[in-house]
Amino acid sequence: MAKYLNQNPVLVAVDCIIFGYDGENLKLLLIKRAIEPEKNKWSLMGGFIGENENLDGAAQRILLELTGLHDVYLEQLHAYGTPDRDPIERTISVAYFALIDINKYNKQLNDQYHAEWFKLKEVPKLIFDHDRMVVAAMNKIRYQAALHPILFELLPKKFTIPQLQALYEQVYDSPIDNRNFIRKITASGLLIKQPEKDKSSSRRGAFYFKLDKQKHKAQFQSFLSLTIKPK
Amino acid sequence: MAKYLNQNPVLVAVDCIIFGYDGENLKLLLIKRAIEPEKNKWSLMGGFIGENENLDGAAQRILLELTGLHDVYLEQLHAYGTPDRDPIERTISVAYFALIDINKYNKQLNDQYHAEWFKLKEVPKLIFDHDRMVVAAMNKIRYQAALHPILFELLPKKFTIPQLQALYEQVYDSPIDNRNFIRKITASGLLIKQPEKDKSSSRRGAFYFKLDKQKHKAQFQSFLSLTIKPK
DNA sequence: TCAAAAGTGTTTACGTTACACCCATGC
DNA sequence: GCATGGGTGTAACGTAAACACTTTTGA
């Protein structure tokens, strides 16, 4: 069949803003760009879309290449298309953000990209419009996490409530009252208490919890207000 | 400078989901597709991105072409990239939704596209993946409108509270208690009462209000809860 | 026994909901 | 004078916020 006439095709890339949490700090996974231009500058992990791939699939592939992880929480963020955003050739980029358990990643480290985790407040200048993307991703996560229980994606299967609270505090960059936090979280019914404690960060130890995946799935679409309302 | 090697460029289009409100029904503006394939089938208004345009600019241009309107509320919805979504040639589509005052449009009607307004519940089958886009746009509007005062974009400069309420009822497809609605809306401080009444829909008449644009802008980012929480 | 983090309840304030009647007007 | 839609108030309820002390245990 005929093609559309007089149109100019462009490259389409996918860039991933990858968040991880180590139980203490919220971090971003960055790579050293391997090709010119801006070779060896810090960059988001990205790649061009394949011929038989859809956008989500490309994002999954890119994440797999960098981290070795399947089944990662991925969400489309925004498409960026300023004509000169890539100086070499016109490229539309569809940005995705990912939330991963940083410890899982560590086991399957793939180092060909010189990837490094940066604390959010210590993220270096990035190439092209990647800084904008990171800011947008952070805003979106704050938005989403205020309404849906997405932050569990950043935690290991077993986690403690103090860990969870610290994560929320990092995301919103503000302190949370622990009594109110515990009440809200337990009232949500999303957590299942485990018999064991994590003794690594206190003498007394904190009970582990697991996420009730049934309820998590069921409640995901219901708007929750798990924390602070973002201003 | 060299180009990226071994990559396959694709077409990038922008499709607009255009919502309008006539004071009674929430409607969608559709066109009869002018070119093959699927010629003469109902479709969203769209177009390919121009060489010196960014994505937002392309959406604005497309909207201007169809409606004659500048300065329309436009928001990027999602990028769609299934390989075969357009049977002719691989095309990534970035969908935008627009909220316009349907009466403004009527004055500047541009009929070369055989555009027609459809009540939301009477939208016909659309080409390609445009049905999905409409559903996604509707969900996003519900989401956004629950948190931000965006629905004013659908109303004329002067509007009555009953009109506004009917609009919310359309968007959420559920009845709203008028006493509570009035209280919330007036408490928001977003409305400025006008001395005149609209007598067109009742004997008593309903006061016109204007939007306080200063406050609207200021409050836009603060999360509001203007209506029903969507389930 | 002391330091350090985990866990537990209560009170108050505020926002949301539910609910019913009077008002203004044109016919 | 009556039908039609517009506008007003209050009480009950539930959720969120503020707030301080006891518990556990390893050093």
mmCIF file with all atom_site columns, N, CA and C in Angstrom, chain B residues 113-147:
data_model
loop_
_atom_site.group_PDB
_atom_site.id
_atom_site.type_symbol
_atom_site.label_atom_id
_atom_site.label_alt_id
_atom_site.label_comp_id
_atom_site.label_asym_id
_atom_site.label_entity_id
_atom_site.label_seq_id
_atom_site.pdbx_PDB_ins_code
_atom_site.Cartn_x
_atom_site.Cartn_y
_atom_site.Cartn_z
_atom_site.occupancy
_atom_site.B_iso_or_equiv
_atom_site.pdbx_formal_charge
_atom_site.auth_seq_id
_atom_site.auth_comp_id
_atom_site.auth_asym_id
_atom_site.auth_atom_id
_atom_site.pdbx_PDB_model_num
ATOM 1   N N  . TYR B 1 113 ? -13.357 20.008 7.177  1.00 0.00 ? 113 TYR B N  1
ATOM 2   C CA . TYR B 1 113 ? -13.095 18.644 7.669  1.00 0.00 ? 113 TYR B CA 1
ATOM 3   C C  . TYR B 1 113 ? -14.376 17.864 7.947  1.00 0.00 ? 113 TYR B C  1
ATOM 4   N N  . HIS B 1 114 ? -15.525 18.477 7.643  1.00 0.00 ? 114 HIS B N  1
ATOM 5   C CA . HIS B 1 114 ? -16.790 17.832 7.983  1.00 0.00 ? 114 HIS B CA 1
ATOM 6   C C  . HIS B 1 114 ? -16.827 17.481 9.458  1.00 0.00 ? 114 HIS B C  1
ATOM 7   N N  . ALA B 1 115 ? -16.434 18.440 10.246 1.00 0.00 ? 115 ALA B N  1
ATOM 8   C CA . ALA B 1 115 ? -16.392 18.182 11.686 1.00 0.00 ? 115 ALA B CA 1
ATOM 9   C C  . ALA B 1 115 ? -17.800 18.174 12.259 1.00 0.00 ? 115 ALA B C  1
ATOM 10  N N  . GLU B 1 116 ? -17.974 17.348 13.274 1.00 0.00 ? 116 GLU B N  1
ATOM 11  C CA . GLU B 1 116 ? -19.267 17.286 13.965 1.00 0.00 ? 116 GLU B CA 1
ATOM 12  C C  . GLU B 1 116 ? -19.051 17.047 15.448 1.00 0.00 ? 116 GLU B C  1
ATOM 13  N N  . TRP B 1 117 ? -19.937 17.664 16.232 1.00 0.00 ? 117 TRP B N  1
ATOM 14  C CA . TRP B 1 117 ? -19.931 17.422 17.670 1.00 0.00 ? 117 TRP B CA 1
ATOM 15  C C  . TRP B 1 117 ? -20.800 16.219 17.991 1.00 0.00 ? 117 TRP B C  1
ATOM 16  N N  . PHE B 1 118 ? -20.277 15.319 18.787 1.00 0.00 ? 118 PHE B N  1
ATOM 17  C CA . PHE B 1 118 ? -21.042 14.153 19.239 1.00 0.00 ? 118 PHE B CA 1
ATOM 18  C C  . PHE B 1 118 ? -21.160 14.178 20.745 1.00 0.00 ? 118 PHE B C  1
ATOM 19  N N  . LYS B 1 119 ? -22.370 13.907 21.230 1.00 0.00 ? 119 LYS B N  1
ATOM 20  C CA . LYS B 1 119 ? -22.495 13.686 22.669 1.00 0.00 ? 119 LYS B CA 1
ATOM 21  C C  . LYS B 1 119 ? -21.603 12.514 23.044 1.00 0.00 ? 119 LYS B C  1
ATOM 22  N N  . LEU B 1 120 ? -21.042 12.595 24.230 1.00 0.00 ? 120 LEU B N  1
ATOM 23  C CA . LEU B 1 120 ? -20.078 11.565 24.622 1.00 0.00 ? 120 LEU B CA 1
ATOM 24  C C  . LEU B 1 120 ? -20.635 10.154 24.526 1.00 0.00 ? 120 LEU B C  1
ATOM 25  N N  . LYS B 1 121 ? -21.896 10.025 24.865 1.00 0.00 ? 121 LYS B N  1
ATOM 26  C CA . LYS B 1 121 ? -22.468 8.682  24.855 1.00 0.00 ? 121 LYS B CA 1
ATOM 27  C C  . LYS B 1 121 ? -22.877 8.223  23.464 1.00 0.00 ? 121 LYS B C  1
ATOM 28  N N  . GLU B 1 122 ? -22.714 9.122  22.503 1.00 0.00 ? 122 GLU B N  1
ATOM 29  C CA . GLU B 1 122 ? -23.122 8.770  21.147 1.00 0.00 ? 122 GLU B CA 1
ATOM 30  C C  . GLU B 1 122 ? -21.959 8.826  20.165 1.00 0.00 ? 122 GLU B C  1
ATOM 31  N N  . VAL B 1 123 ? -20.764 8.744  20.713 1.00 0.00 ? 123 VAL B N  1
ATOM 32  C CA . VAL B 1 123 ? -19.578 8.776  19.854 1.00 0.00 ? 123 VAL B CA 1
ATOM 33  C C  . VAL B 1 123 ? -19.528 7.491  19.023 1.00 0.00 ? 123 VAL B C  1
ATOM 34  N N  . PRO B 1 124 ? -19.345 7.639  17.715 1.00 0.00 ? 124 PRO B N  1
ATOM 35  C CA . PRO B 1 124 ? -19.304 6.441  16.868 1.00 0.00 ? 124 PRO B CA 1
ATOM 36  C C  . PRO B 1 124 ? -17.961 5.721  16.996 1.00 0.00 ? 124 PRO B C  1
ATOM 37  N N  . LYS B 1 125 ? -17.883 4.592  16.403 1.00 0.00 ? 125 LYS B N  1
ATOM 38  C CA . LYS B 1 125 ? -16.609 3.861  16.318 1.00 0.00 ? 125 LYS B CA 1
ATOM 39  C C  . LYS B 1 125 ? -15.615 4.731  15.545 1.00 0.00 ? 125 LYS B C  1
ATOM 40  N N  . LEU B 1 126 ? -14.404 4.819  16.072 1.00 0.00 ? 126 LEU B N  1
ATOM 41  C CA . LEU B 1 126 ? -13.386 5.642  15.427 1.00 0.00 ? 126 LEU B CA 1
ATOM 42  C C  . LEU B 1 126 ? -12.302 4.759  14.798 1.00 0.00 ? 126 LEU B C  1
ATOM 43  N N  . ILE B 1 127 ? -11.508 5.372  13.944 1.00 0.00 ? 127 ILE B N  1
ATOM 44  C CA . ILE B 1 127 ? -10.450 4.621  13.269 1.00 0.00 ? 127 ILE B CA 1
ATOM 45  C C  . ILE B 1 127 ? -9.296  4.298  14.214 1.00 0.00 ? 127 ILE B C  1
ATOM 46  N N  . PHE B 1 128 ? -8.488  3.341  13.772 1.00 0.00 ? 128 PHE B N  1
ATOM 47  C CA . PHE B 1 128 ? -7.247  2.986  14.466 1.00 0.00 ? 128 PHE B CA 1
ATOM 48  C C  . PHE B 1 128 ? -7.495  2.778  15.963 1.00 0.00 ? 128 PHE B C  1
ATOM 49  N N  . ASP B 1 129 ? -6.609  3.376  16.756 1.00 0.00 ? 129 ASP B N  1
ATOM 50  C CA . ASP B 1 129 ? -6.747  3.252  18.207 1.00 0.00 ? 129 ASP B CA 1
ATOM 51  C C  . ASP B 1 129 ? -7.377  4.499  18.824 1.00 0.00 ? 129 ASP B C  1
ATOM 52  N N  . HIS B 1 130 ? -8.119  5.242  18.022 1.00 0.00 ? 130 HIS B N  1
ATOM 53  C CA . HIS B 1 130 ? -8.675  6.488  18.551 1.00 0.00 ? 130 HIS B CA 1
ATOM 54  C C  . HIS B 1 130 ? -9.711  6.269  19.651 1.00 0.00 ? 130 HIS B C  1
ATOM 55  N N  . ASP B 1 131 ? -10.398 5.128  19.610 1.00 0.00 ? 131 ASP B N  1
ATOM 56  C CA . ASP B 1 131 ? -11.346 4.833  20.693 1.00 0.00 ? 131 ASP B CA 1
ATOM 57  C C  . ASP B 1 131 ? -10.628 4.768  22.040 1.00 0.00 ? 131 ASP B C  1
ATOM 58  N N  . ARG B 1 132 ? -9.529  4.054  22.035 1.00 0.00 ? 132 ARG B N  1
ATOM 59  C CA . ARG B 1 132 ? -8.721  3.960  23.263 1.00 0.00 ? 132 ARG B CA 1
ATOM 60  C C  . ARG B 1 132 ? -8.317  5.334  23.760 1.00 0.00 ? 132 ARG B C  1
ATOM 61  N N  . MET B 1 133 ? -7.934  6.173  22.811 1.00 0.00 ? 133 MET B N  1
ATOM 62  C CA . MET B 1 133 ? -7.485  7.517  23.201 1.00 0.00 ? 133 MET B CA 1
ATOM 63  C C  . MET B 1 133 ? -8.613  8.296  23.868 1.00 0.00 ? 133 MET B C  1
ATOM 64  N N  . VAL B 1 134 ? -9.793  8.158  23.342 1.00 0.00 ? 134 VAL B N  1
ATOM 65  C CA . VAL B 1 134 ? -10.929 8.884  23.910 1.00 0.00 ? 134 VAL B CA 1
ATOM 66  C C  . VAL B 1 134 ? -11.203 8.395  25.329 1.00 0.00 ? 134 VAL B C  1
ATOM 67  N N  . VAL B 1 135 ? -11.166 7.097  25.511 1.00 0.00 ? 135 VAL B N  1
ATOM 68  C CA . VAL B 1 135 ? -11.387 6.554  26.847 1.00 0.00 ? 135 VAL B CA 1
ATOM 69  C C  . VAL B 1 135 ? -10.317 7.073  27.813 1.00 0.00 ? 135 VAL B C  1
ATOM 70  N N  . ALA B 1 136 ? -9.076  7.039  27.359 1.00 0.00 ? 136 ALA B N  1
ATOM 71  C CA . ALA B 1 136 ? -7.986  7.516  28.207 1.00 0.00 ? 136 ALA B CA 1
ATOM 72  C C  . ALA B 1 136 ? -8.143  9.003  28.528 1.00 0.00 ? 136 ALA B C  1
ATOM 73  N N  . ALA B 1 137 ? -8.575  9.764  27.551 1.00 0.00 ? 137 ALA B N  1
ATOM 74  C CA . ALA B 1 137 ? -8.752  11.203 27.763 1.00 0.00 ? 137 ALA B CA 1
ATOM 75  C C  . ALA B 1 137 ? -9.848  11.454 28.783 1.00 0.00 ? 137 ALA B C  1
ATOM 76  N N  . MET B 1 138 ? -10.915 10.717 28.659 1.00 0.00 ? 138 MET B N  1
ATOM 77  C CA . MET B 1 138 ? -12.024 10.875 29.595 1.00 0.00 ? 138 MET B CA 1
ATOM 78  C C  . MET B 1 138 ? -11.553 10.543 31.012 1.00 0.00 ? 138 MET B C  1
ATOM 79  N N  . ASN B 1 139 ? -10.815 9.470  31.153 1.00 0.00 ? 139 ASN B N  1
ATOM 80  C CA . ASN B 1 139 ? -10.306 9.116  32.478 1.00 0.00 ? 139 ASN B CA 1
ATOM 81  C C  . ASN B 1 139 ? -9.381  10.199 33.024 1.00 0.00 ? 139 ASN B C  1
ATOM 82  N N  . LYS B 1 140 ? -8.556  10.723 32.159 1.00 0.00 ? 140 LYS B N  1
ATOM 83  C CA . LYS B 1 140 ? -7.625  11.744 32.622 1.00 0.00 ? 140 LYS B CA 1
ATOM 84  C C  . LYS B 1 140 ? -8.356  13.005 33.053 1.00 0.00 ? 140 LYS B C  1
ATOM 85  N N  . ILE B 1 141 ? -9.378  13.361 32.306 1.00 0.00 ? 141 ILE B N  1
ATOM 86  C CA . ILE B 1 141 ? -10.143 14.549 32.680 1.00 0.00 ? 141 ILE B CA 1
ATOM 87  C C  . ILE B 1 141 ? -10.816 14.354 34.026 1.00 0.00 ? 141 ILE B C  1
ATOM 88  N N  . ARG B 1 142 ? -11.355 13.170 34.255 1.00 0.00 ? 142 ARG B N  1
ATOM 89  C CA . ARG B 1 142 ? -11.975 12.910 35.561 1.00 0.00 ? 142 ARG B CA 1
ATOM 90  C C  . ARG B 1 142 ? -10.946 13.054 36.667 1.00 0.00 ? 142 ARG B C  1
ATOM 91  N N  . TYR B 1 143 ? -9.800  12.511 36.399 1.00 0.00 ? 143 TYR B N  1
ATOM 92  C CA . TYR B 1 143 ? -8.715  12.564 37.366 1.00 0.00 ? 143 TYR B CA 1
ATOM 93  C C  . TYR B 1 143 ? -8.301  14.010 37.617 1.00 0.00 ? 143 TYR B C  1
ATOM 94  N N  . GLN B 1 144 ? -8.035  14.711 36.549 1.00 0.00 ? 144 GLN B N  1
ATOM 95  C CA . GLN B 1 144 ? -7.571  16.091 36.677 1.00 0.00 ? 144 GLN B CA 1
ATOM 96  C C  . GLN B 1 144 ? -8.616  16.994 37.306 1.00 0.00 ? 144 GLN B C  1
ATOM 97  N N  . ALA B 1 145 ? -9.851  16.809 36.879 1.00 0.00 ? 145 ALA B N  1
ATOM 98  C CA . ALA B 1 145 ? -10.904 17.711 37.349 1.00 0.00 ? 145 ALA B CA 1
ATOM 99  C C  . ALA B 1 145 ? -11.210 17.495 38.822 1.00 0.00 ? 145 ALA B C  1
ATOM 100 N N  . ALA B 1 146 ? -10.880 16.306 39.333 1.00 0.00 ? 146 ALA B N  1
ATOM 101 C CA . ALA B 1 146 ? -11.090 16.053 40.754 1.00 0.00 ? 146 ALA B CA 1
ATOM 102 C C  . ALA B 1 146 ? -10.062 16.799 41.583 1.00 0.00 ? 146 ALA B C  1
ATOM 103 N N  . LEU B 1 147 ? -8.974  17.184 40.956 1.00 0.00 ? 147 LEU B N  1
ATOM 104 C CA . LEU B 1 147 ? -7.875  17.784 41.699 1.00 0.00 ? 147 LEU B CA 1
ATOM 105 C C  . LEU B 1 147 ? -7.588  19.231 41.307 1.00 0.00 ? 147 LEU B C  1
#
